[in-house]
C-alpha atoms as one frame of an Amber mdcrd trajectory, in Angstrom:
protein
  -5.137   3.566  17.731  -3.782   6.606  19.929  -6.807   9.176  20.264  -3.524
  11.806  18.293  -3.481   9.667  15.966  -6.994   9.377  15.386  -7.427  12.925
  15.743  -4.906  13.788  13.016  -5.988  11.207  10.376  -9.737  12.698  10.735
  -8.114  16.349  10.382  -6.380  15.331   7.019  -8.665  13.744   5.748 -11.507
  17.164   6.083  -8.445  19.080   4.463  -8.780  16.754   1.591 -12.595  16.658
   1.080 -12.365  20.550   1.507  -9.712  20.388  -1.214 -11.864  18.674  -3.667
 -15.004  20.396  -2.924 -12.691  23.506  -3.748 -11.327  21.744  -6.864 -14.416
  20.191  -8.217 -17.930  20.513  -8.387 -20.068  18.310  -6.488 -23.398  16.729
  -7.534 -25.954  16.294  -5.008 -29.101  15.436  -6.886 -29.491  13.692 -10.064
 -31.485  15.418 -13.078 -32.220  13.803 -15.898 -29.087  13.533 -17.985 -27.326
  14.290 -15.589 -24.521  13.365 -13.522 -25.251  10.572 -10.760 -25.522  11.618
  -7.620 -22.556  11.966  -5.586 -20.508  12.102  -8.301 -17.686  14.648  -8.386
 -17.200  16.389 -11.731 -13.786  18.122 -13.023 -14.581  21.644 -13.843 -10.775
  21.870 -15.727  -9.832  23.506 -12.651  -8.880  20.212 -10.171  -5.309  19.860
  -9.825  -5.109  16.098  -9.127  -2.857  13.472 -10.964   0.150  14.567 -12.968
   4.365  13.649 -13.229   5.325  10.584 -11.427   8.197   7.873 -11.267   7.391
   4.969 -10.122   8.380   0.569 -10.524   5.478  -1.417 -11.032   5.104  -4.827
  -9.549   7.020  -6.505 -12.378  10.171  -4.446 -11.340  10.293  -2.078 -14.659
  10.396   1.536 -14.000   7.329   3.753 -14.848   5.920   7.531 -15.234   2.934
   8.886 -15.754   2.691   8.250 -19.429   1.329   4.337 -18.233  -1.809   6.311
 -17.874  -2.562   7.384 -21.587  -4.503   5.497 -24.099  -6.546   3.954 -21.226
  -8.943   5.125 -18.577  -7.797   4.833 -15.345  -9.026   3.885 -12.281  -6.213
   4.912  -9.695  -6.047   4.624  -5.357  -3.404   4.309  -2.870  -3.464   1.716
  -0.266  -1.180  -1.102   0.513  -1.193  -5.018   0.802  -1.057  -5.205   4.782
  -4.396  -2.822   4.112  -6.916  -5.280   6.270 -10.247  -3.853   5.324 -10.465
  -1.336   2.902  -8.377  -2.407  -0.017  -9.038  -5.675  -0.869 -13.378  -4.231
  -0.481 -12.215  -1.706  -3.250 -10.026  -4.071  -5.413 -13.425  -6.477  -5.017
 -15.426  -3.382  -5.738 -13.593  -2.441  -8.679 -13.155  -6.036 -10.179 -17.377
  -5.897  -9.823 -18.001  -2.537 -11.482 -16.003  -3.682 -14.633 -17.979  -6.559
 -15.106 -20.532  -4.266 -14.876 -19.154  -1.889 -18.137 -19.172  -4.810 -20.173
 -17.312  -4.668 -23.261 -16.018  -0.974 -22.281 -14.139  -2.699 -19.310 -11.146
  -3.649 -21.428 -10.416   0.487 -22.017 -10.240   0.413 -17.689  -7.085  -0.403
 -16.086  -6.795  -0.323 -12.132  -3.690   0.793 -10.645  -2.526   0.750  -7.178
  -0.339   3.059  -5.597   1.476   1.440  -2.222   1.772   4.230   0.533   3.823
   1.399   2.043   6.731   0.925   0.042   9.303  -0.275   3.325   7.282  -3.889
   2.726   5.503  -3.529  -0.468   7.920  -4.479  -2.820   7.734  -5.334  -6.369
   7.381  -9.098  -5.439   5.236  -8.160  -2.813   2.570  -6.337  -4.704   2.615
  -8.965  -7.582   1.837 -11.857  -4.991  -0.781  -9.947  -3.320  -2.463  -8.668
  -6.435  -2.583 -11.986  -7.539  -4.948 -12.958  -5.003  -8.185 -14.933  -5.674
 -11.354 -12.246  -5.639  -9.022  -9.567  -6.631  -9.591  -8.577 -10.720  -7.060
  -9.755 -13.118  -4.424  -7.082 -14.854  -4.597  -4.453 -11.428  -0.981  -3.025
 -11.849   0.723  -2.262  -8.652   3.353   0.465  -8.343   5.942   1.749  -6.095
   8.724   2.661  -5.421  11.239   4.680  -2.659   9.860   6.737  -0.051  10.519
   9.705  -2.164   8.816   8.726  -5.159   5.736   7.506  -3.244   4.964  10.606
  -1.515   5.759  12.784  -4.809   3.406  10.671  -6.634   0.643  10.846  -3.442
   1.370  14.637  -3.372   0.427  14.769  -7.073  -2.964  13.465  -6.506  -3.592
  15.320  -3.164  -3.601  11.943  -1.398  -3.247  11.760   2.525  -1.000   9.180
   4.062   0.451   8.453   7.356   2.306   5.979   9.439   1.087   4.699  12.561
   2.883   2.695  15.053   6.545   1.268  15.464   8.103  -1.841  14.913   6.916
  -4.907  11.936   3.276  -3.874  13.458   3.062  -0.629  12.149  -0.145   0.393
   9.983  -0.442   2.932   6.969  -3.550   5.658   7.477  -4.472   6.535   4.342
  -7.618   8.512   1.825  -9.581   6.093   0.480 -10.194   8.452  -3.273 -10.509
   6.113  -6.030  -9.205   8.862  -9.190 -10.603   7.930 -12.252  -8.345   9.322
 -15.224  -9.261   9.631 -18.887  -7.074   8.446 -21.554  -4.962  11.608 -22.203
  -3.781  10.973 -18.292  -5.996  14.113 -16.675  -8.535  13.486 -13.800 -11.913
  13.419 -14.594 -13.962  12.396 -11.628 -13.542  10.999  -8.264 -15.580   7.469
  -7.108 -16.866   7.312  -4.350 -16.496   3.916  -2.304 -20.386   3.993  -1.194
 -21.732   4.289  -4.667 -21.226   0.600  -5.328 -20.198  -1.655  -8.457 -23.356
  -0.413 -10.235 -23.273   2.998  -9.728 -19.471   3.414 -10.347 -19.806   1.602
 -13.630 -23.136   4.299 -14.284 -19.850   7.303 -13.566 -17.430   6.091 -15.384
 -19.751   5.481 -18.247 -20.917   8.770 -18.326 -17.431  10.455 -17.963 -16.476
   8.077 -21.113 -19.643   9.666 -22.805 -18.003  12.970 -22.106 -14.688  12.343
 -23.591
């Protein structure tokens, strides 16, 4: 990769930490009750998630409304991704086998940054893979709709290189959203299956 682009992607992606840090509160220790550690907890403040318009990999048009009734665990990425998002869709299908019974009120979505190839049919074949976790609903949609729905959750994106080579840069936030369709924390991908499933239990705890 170009030492711009590089250079660029590692700027955008401080903006966005900074962002959050601004937006949230951070927990770097765990007392007892309390939060685990790196997790990041919505003061009511973070303004992350909100209107989108979307298709989702079975071709049928969608808003942000999909979200309610369900907690949500929502990241952008895209199926020509070669390392980090089939680890997270792995990672994901692991933590809710790790909630138990409380996994069937957790959906996964995913959010293609790359919607010039990842088509409907594209994102149902690859989310179909073996290892991924059954039900992950994929979305998409035109270039305009993907960045208003990226720009909604504060989530970095960017090209890199020309031609059917090309690559997609990307923040790799996994948003977890509560079922009236507001954020309520962020997971972070080095806390692991058991760990996550610890966050989002406790966020569920909190309503």
């Amino acid at each position: 990769m170009p030492r711009r682009s590089i250079l660029l992607f590692s700027a955008a992606c401080l903006m966005f930490a900074v962002a959050i840090i601004v937006a949230t509160f951070v927990v770097v220790s765990r007392p007892a009750g309390g939060p685990a550690a790196g997790e990041v907890i919505s003061t009511g403040q973070a303004e992350v998630g909100g209107p989108f318009q979307l298709v989702d990999h079975n071709g049928q048009a969608v808003d942000e409304s999909m979200l309610e009734g369900k907690w949500s665990l929502v990241f952008f990425g895209f199926t020509y991704c070669p390392d980090y998002c089939p680890t997270t869709l792995q990672a994901l299908d692991a933590t809710k086998r790790r909630l138990g019974d409380k996994a069937k009120d957790v959906q996964i979505v995913f959010i293609s940054v790359d919607p010039q190839r990842d088509t409907p049919k594209a994102l149902k074949d690859y989310l179909s893979s073996d290892g991924f976790p059954e039900g992950v609903i994929g979305l998409t949609g035109s270039p305009e709709q993907v960045r208003a729905a990226a720009d909604a959750y504060r989530a970095f994106y960017q090209k890199v290189g020309e031609g059917e080579d090309y690559t997609m840069n990307h923040s790799l936030t996994v948003y977890l959203m509560g079922p009236d369709g507001q954020f309520r924390t962020a997971v972070a991908e080095e806390l692991g299956p058991e760990t996550s499933a610890e966050v989002i239990e406790r966020a569920m705890a909190r309503g």
